[in-house]
XYZ file of C-alpha atoms in Angstrom:
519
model
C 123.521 49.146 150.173
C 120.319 47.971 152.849
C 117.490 47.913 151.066
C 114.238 49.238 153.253
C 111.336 47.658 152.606
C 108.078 49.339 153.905
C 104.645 48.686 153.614
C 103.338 52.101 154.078
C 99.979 53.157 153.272
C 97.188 55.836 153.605
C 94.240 53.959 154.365
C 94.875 51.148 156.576
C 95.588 51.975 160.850
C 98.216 49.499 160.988
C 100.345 51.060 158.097
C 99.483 54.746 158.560
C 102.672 55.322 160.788
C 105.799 53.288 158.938
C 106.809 56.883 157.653
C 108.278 57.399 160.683
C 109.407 54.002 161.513
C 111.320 53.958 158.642
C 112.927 57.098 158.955
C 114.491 55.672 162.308
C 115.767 52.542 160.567
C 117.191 54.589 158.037
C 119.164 56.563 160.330
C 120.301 53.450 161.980
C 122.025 51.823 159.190
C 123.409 55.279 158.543
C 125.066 55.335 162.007
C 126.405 51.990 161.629
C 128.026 52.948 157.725
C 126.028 51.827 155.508
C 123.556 53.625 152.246
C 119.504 52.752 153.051
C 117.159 52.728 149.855
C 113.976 52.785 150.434
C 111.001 50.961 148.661
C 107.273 50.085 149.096
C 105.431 47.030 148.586
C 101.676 46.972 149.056
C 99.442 45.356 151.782
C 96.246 44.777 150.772
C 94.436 44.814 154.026
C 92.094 42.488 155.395
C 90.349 44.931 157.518
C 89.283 47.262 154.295
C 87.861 44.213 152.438
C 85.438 41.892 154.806
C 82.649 40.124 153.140
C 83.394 41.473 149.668
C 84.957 40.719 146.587
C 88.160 42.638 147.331
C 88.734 39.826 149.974
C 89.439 37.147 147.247
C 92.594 39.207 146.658
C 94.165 39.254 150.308
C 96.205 35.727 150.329
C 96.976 35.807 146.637
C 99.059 38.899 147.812
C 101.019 37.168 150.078
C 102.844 35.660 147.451
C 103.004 38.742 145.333
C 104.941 40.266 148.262
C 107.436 37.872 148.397
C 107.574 38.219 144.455
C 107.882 42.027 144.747
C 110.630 42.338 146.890
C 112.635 39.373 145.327
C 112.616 41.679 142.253
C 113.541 44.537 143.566
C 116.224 43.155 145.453
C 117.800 41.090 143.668
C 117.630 42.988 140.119
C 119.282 46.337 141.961
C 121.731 43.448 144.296
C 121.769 45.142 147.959
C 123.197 43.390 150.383
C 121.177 43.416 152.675
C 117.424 43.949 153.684
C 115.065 45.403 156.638
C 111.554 44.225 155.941
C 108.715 46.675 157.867
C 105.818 45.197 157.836
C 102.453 45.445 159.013
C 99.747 42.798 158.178
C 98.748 39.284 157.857
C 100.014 38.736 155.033
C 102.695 40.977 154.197
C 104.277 39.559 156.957
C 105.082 36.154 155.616
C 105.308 37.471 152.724
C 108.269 39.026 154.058
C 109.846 36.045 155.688
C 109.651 34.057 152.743
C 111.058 36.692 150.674
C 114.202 36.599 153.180
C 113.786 32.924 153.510
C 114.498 32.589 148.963
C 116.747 35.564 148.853
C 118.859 34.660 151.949
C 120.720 37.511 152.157
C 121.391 39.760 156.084
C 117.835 40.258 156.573
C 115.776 41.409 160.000
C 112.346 41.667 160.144
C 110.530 44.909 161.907
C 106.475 44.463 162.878
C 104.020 47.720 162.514
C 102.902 46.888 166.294
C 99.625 47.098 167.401
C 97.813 49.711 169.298
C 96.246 49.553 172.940
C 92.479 48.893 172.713
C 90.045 51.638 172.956
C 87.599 52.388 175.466
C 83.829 52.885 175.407
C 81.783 53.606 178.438
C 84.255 51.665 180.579
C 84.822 49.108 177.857
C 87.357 47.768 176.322
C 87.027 47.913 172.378
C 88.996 45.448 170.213
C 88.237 44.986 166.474
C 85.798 41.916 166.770
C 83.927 44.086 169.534
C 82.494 46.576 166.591
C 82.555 43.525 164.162
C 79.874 41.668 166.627
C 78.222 45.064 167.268
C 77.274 45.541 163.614
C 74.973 42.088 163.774
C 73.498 42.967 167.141
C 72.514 47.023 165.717
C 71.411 45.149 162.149
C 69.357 42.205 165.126
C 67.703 46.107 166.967
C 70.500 45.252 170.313
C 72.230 48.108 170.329
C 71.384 51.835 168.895
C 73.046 53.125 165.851
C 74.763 55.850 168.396
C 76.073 52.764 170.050
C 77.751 51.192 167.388
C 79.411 54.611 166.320
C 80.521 54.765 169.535
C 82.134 51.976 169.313
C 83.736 52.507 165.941
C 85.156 55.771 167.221
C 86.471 54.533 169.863
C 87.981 51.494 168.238
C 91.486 52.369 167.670
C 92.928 55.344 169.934
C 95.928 55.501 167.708
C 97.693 54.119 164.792
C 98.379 50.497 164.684
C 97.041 46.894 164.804
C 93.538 46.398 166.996
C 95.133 44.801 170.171
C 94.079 41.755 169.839
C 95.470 38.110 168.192
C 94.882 39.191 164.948
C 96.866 37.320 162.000
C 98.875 40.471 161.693
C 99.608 40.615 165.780
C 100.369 36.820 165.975
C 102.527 37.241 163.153
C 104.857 39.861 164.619
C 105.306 37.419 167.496
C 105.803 34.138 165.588
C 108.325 35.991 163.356
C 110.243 37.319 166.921
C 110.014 33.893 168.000
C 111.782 32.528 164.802
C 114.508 34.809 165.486
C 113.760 37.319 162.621
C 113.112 40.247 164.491
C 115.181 42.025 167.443
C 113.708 40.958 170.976
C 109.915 42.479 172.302
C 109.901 44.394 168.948
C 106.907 41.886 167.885
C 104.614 43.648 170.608
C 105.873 47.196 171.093
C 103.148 49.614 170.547
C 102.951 51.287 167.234
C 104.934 54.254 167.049
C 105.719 54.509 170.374
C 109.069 55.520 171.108
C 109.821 51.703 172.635
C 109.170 51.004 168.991
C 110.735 53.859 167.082
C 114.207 52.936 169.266
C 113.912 49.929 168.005
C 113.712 51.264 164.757
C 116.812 52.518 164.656
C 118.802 49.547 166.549
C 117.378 47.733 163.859
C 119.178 49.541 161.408
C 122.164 49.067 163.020
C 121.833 45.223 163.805
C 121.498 44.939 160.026
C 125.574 46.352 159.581
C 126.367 44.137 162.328
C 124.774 40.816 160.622
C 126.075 42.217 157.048
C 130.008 41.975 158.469
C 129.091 38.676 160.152
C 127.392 37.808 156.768
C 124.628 35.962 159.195
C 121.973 35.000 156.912
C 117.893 33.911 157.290
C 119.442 30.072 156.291
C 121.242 29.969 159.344
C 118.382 31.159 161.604
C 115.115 29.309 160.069
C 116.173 25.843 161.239
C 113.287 23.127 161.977
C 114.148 24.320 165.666
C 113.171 27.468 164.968
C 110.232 26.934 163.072
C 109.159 24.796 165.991
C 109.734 27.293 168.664
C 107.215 29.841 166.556
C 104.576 27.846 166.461
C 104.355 26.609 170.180
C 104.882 30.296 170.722
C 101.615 31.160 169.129
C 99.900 27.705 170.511
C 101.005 29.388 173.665
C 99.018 32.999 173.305
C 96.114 31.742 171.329
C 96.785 33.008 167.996
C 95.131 33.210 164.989
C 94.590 30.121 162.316
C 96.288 31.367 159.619
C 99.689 31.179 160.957
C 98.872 27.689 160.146
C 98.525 28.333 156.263
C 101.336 30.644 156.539
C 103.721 28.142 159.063
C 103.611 25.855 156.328
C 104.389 28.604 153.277
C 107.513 29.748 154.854
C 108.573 26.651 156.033
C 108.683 25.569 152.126
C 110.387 28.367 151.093
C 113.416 27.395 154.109
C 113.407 23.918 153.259
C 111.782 22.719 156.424
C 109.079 20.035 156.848
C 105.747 21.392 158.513
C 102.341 20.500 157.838
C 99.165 20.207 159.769
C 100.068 16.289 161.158
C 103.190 18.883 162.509
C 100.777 21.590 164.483
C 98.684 18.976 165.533
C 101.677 17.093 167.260
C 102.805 20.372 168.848
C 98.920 21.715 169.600
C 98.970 18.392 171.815
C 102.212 18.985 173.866
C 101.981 22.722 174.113
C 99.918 24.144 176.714
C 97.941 27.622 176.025
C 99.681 30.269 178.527
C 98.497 33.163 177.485
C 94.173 34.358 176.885
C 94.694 37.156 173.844
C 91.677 38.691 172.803
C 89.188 37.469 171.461
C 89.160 34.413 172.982
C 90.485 36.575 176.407
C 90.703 39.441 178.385
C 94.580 40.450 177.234
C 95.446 42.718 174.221
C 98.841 42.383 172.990
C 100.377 45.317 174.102
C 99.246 44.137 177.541
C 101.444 41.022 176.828
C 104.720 43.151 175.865
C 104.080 44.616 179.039
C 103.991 41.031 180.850
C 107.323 40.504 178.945
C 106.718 39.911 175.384
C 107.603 36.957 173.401
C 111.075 36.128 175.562
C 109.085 36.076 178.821
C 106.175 33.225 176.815
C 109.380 30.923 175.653
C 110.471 31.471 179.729
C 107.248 30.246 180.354
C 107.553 27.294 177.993
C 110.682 25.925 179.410
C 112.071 23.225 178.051
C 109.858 23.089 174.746
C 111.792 25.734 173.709
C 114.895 24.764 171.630
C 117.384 27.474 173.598
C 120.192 26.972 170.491
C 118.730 28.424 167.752
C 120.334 31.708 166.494
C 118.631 34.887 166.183
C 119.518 38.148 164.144
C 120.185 39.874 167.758
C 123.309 38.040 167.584
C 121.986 36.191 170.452
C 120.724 32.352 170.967
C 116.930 31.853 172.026
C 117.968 30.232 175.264
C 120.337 33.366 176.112
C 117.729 35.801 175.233
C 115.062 33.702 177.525
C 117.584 33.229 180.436
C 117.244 37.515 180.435
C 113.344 37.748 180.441
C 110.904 38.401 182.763
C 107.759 37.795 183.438
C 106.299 40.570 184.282
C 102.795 39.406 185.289
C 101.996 36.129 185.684
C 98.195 36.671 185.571
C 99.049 37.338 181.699
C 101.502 35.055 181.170
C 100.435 31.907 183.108
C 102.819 29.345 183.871
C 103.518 25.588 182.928
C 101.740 24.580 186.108
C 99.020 26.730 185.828
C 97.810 26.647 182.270
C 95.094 28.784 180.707
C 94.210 24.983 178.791
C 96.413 21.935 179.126
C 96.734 22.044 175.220
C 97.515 24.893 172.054
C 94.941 27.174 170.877
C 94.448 25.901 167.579
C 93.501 21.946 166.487
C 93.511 20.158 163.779
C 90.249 18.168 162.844
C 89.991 14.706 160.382
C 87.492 13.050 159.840
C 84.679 11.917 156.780
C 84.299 15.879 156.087
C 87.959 16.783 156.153
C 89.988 13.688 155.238
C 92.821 16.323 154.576
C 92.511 18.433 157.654
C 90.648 21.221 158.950
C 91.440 24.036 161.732
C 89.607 25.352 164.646
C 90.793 28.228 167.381
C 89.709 25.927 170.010
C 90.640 28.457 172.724
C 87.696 30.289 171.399
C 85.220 27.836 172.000
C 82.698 27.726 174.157
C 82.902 24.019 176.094
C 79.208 23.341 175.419
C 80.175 23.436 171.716
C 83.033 20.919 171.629
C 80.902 18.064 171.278
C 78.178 18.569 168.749
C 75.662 16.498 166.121
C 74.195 19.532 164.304
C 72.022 19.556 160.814
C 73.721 20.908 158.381
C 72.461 24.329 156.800
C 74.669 24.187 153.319
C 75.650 27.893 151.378
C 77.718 28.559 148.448
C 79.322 31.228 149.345
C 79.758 33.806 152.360
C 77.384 36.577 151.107
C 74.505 33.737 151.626
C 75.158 32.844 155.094
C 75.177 36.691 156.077
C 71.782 37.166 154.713
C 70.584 34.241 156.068
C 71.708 35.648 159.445
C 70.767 38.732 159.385
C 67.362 37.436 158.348
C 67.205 35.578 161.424
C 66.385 32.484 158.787
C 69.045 30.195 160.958
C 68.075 28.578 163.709
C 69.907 27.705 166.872
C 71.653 24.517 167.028
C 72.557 24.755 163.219
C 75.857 23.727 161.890
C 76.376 26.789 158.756
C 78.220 25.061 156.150
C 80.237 28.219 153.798
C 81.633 26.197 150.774
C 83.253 26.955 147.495
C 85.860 29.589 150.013
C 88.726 28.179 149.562
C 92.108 28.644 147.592
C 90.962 27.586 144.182
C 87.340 27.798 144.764
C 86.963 31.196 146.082
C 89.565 31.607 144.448
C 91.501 33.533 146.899
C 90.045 31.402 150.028
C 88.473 34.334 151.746
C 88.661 35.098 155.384
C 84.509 33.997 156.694
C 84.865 37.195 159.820
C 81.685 38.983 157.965
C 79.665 35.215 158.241
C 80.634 34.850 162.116
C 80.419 37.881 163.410
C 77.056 37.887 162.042
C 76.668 34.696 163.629
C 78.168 36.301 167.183
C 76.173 39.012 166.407
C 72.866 37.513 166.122
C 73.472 35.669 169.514
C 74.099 31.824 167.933
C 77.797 31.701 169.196
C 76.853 28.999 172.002
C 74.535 27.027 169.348
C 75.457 26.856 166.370
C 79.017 26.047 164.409
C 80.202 27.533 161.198
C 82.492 24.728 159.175
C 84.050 26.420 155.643
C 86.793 25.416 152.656
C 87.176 29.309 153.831
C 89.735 30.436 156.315
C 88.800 33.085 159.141
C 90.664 36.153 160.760
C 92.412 36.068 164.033
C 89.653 38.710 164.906
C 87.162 35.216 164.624
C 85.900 33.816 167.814
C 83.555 31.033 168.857
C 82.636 27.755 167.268
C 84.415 28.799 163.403
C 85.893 25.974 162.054
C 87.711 26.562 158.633
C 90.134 25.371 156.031
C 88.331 22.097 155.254
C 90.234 20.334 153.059
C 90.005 19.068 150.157
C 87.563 22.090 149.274
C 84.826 21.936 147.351
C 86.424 23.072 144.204
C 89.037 20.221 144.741
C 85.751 17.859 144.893
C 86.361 16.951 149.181
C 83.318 15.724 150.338
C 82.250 19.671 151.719
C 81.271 19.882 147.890
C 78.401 17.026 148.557
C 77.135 17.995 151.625
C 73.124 18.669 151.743
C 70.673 20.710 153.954
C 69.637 18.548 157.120
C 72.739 15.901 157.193
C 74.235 15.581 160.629
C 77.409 17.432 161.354
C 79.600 15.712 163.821
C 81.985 17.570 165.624
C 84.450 16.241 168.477
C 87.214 19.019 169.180
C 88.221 17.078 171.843
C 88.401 13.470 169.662
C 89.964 16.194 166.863
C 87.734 14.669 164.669
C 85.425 16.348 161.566
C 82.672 13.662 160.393
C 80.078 13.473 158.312
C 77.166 11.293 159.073
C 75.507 10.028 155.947
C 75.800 6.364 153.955
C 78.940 6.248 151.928
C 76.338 4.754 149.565
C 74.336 7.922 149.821
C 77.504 9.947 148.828
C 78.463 8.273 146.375
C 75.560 8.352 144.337
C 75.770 12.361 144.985
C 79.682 12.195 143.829
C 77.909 10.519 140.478
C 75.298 13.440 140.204
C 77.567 16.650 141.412
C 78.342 19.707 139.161
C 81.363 21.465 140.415
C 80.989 25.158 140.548
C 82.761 27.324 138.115
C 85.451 29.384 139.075
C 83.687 32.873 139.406
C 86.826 34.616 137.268
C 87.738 34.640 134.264
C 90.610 37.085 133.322
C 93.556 38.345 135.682
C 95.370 37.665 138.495
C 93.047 35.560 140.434
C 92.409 33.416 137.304
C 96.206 32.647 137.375
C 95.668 32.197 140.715
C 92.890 29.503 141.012
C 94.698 27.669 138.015
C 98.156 27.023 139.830
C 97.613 27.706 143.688
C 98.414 24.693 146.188
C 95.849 23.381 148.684
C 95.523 24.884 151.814
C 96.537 21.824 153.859
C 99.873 22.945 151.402
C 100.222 26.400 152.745
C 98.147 28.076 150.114
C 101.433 28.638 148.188
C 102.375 29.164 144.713
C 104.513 26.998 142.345
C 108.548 27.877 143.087
């Protein structure tokens, strides 16, 4: 008895089509002999929700997922699992669900779909994003931006770019989870729907072998998924979720961990936004096999996969198909990974920046702060044109138990992109951002304001100090000074009181923790 999991839905692109995708793995693990019953879980979709309320709800789901199917599973006992999932967070979700239940289990991604095209254009999902501030700033016409938006996605499917739900079907190939290139085939496509159905026959083939998640999630593996994403510029929350599934395995990651690897692992690969590629255009270069080629020897080649293959025997038959994609070793897109971790005086715990998305006039910075308490402030601010250029935004009471929910800030800087302040002016949050997010967005400063870090005591006018290349975070004002504001500060209330989210902001772990829930 395989359990199907699917994360079909009506009103999101990137679930529209798992119908069909799960009709092919259902007649795989027919061919192969065994029963498939299928079940949904949900995805609440990050897309739908952008500078709202509804966003406080997007990583608390995460969790929930991995709750869901660990009840369904085990309380009807099938022995085995496919997990189809499309989504940021239904994704881990997934993997960690395997990761506690550790029964056969192989992992399928939604894929995404090629970008559109608009008067010669290429349109990827922060394209209309940024086009929304520049038709509120009188830029473009309103028959522009609908232009845009139609154009957006030609089919069903992911935007083609390093969203958190892209760079999550390619971490998850990379840990060995999923069959090999299924983490970039197009969605629905018939490279995709084959690989449907093999996947429903792998799944006999690792029940008889009783190969289970345990034996593939190994510290080797985790490793090899996150230089993979280093490697292609993906987004920052496969740092929060690195970390959450790494828990659930038993495996030691945190952000001293991607910071370690961020340093040795050079960026290969210029996804959109921060680059001219869309992710199908990387399955086309070769995938995920041909970017651990690439990476060479910081690829552990012995760790299993559910192909029934090792990495290293799966790289030793990839190709790279176009090395103007996928760069090599010798001829990096940057020397280092994508993403960085920042300390320093305004994030003794941590904080994250896409540095790949950066532009180099912005690495080094002493900005005056410009302090809101919440997103919906800095986007009227914005769109007011009330900030001025060479500001540092400062988004705080965002995170996990502030929020609560720690919502993704993509409304606050594509306003900020929008408005033309992307080479001026740096937005620092407790908040996390979307892998849709480019230029100067750094996030997940920890501890948050609701966990009293010293974002909470931050004022109007004091100097921001940012060093991406030092990896350092600081705030410049007299301990003394701080100090007597720690003796004076209020913290916010939690803005719930009743549900989920209250259970939520009561028992959720820091971000520098993976955001998870207690076990």
């Amino acid at each position: 008895m395989i359990a199907v999991v699917n994360t079909y839905q009506e009103f999101s692109p990137e679930n529209i089509h798992l119908r069909q995708v799960a009709d092919a793995v259902k007649a795989g693990i027919r061919m192969a002999g065994g029963t498939p019953c299928e079940f949904n879980t949900f995805h609440v979709t990050d897309s739908e929700t952008f500078a709202s309320v509804g966003m406080r709800y997007v990583l608390p789901s995460r969790d929930l997922v991995a709750d869901m199917i660990e009840l369904m599973v085990e309380g009807h006992r099938f022995d085995a699992m496919v997990l189809i999932g499309s989504g940021d967070k239904v994704m881990p979700g997934m993997v960690m669900a395997a990761t506690r239940l550790d029964i056969p289990a192989i992992v399928l991604y939604g894929g995404p779909t090629k970008a559109g095209i608009y008067k010669n254009r290429k349109v990827f999902l922060e394209t209309v994003y940024d086009s929304v501030g520049e038709h509120l700033l009188g830029r473009i016409t309103e028959e522009e931006l609908k232009g845009l938006e139609d154009n957006h996605f030609p089919f069903s499917g992911a935007c083609d770019t390093a969203t958190s739900g892209n760079t999550a079907g390619i971490y998850t190939e990379a840990l060995g989870l999923s069959l090999p290139h299924s983490g970039t085939f197009p969605a629905g496509s018939n490279y995709q729907l084959r690989a449907a159905k093999y996947t429903g026959m792998k799944i006999m083939q690792l029940v008889r072998e009783d190969l289970r998640p345990s034996a593939i999630l190994s510290q080797d593996a985790f490793e090899n998924a996150m230089r993979v994403g280093l490697a292609v510029g993906g987004s920052t929350n496969m740092v929060l979720h690195m970390i959450a599934m790494a828990i659930e395995a038993g495996v030691e990651i945190s952000f001293d961990t991607w910071d370690r690897l961020s340093r040795e692992t050079p960026t290969l690969v210029k996804l959109a936004p921060s680059g001219p590629w869309g992710v199908t255009e990387l399955g086309e270069a070769g995938g995920t096999p041909a970017v651990m080629k690439a990476l060479g020897d910081l690829i552990h080649g012995n760790t299993r996969t559910v192909s029934g293959e090792t990495t290293g025997e799966l790289i030793a038959q990839a190709e790279i198909e176009n090395p103007e994609c996928i760069r090599g070793r010798s001829d990096p897109v940057e020397p280092e990974g994508s993403i960085y971790i920042l300390k320093g005086t305004l994030a003794p715990g941590g904080a994250v920046v896409k540095a790949s998305g950066v532009a180099r006039d912005m690495w080094e910075a002493v900005l005056p702060a410009r302090v809101f308490e919440d997103e919906e402030g800095a986007i009227d601010a914005l769109r007011d044109n009330e900030i001025s250029p060479g500001t540092c935004v400062v988004i705080r009471n965002e995170g996990t138990r502030g929020g609560p929910g720690m919502r993704e800030m993509l409304g606050a800087t594509s306003a900020l992109m929008g408005a033309g302040l992307g080479n001026s002016c740096a937005l620092v949050t407790d908040g996390r951002f979307s892998g849709a997010t480019h230029g100067p967005a750094i996030g997940y400063v920890t501890p948050e304001a609701a966990r009293q870090g010293p974002i909470a005591l931050v004022e109007d006018g004091d100097p921001i100090c940012i060093d991406l290349a030092g990896r350092t975070l600081d705030l410049r004002v007299d301990p003394e000074v701080l100090a007597q504001r720690r003796r004076n500060h209020t913290p916010r209330p939690v803005p719930v009181s009743r549900g989920y989210l209250k259970h939520y902001a009561e028992h959720v772990a820091p971000a520098s923790e993976g955001a998870v829930m207690p076990r």
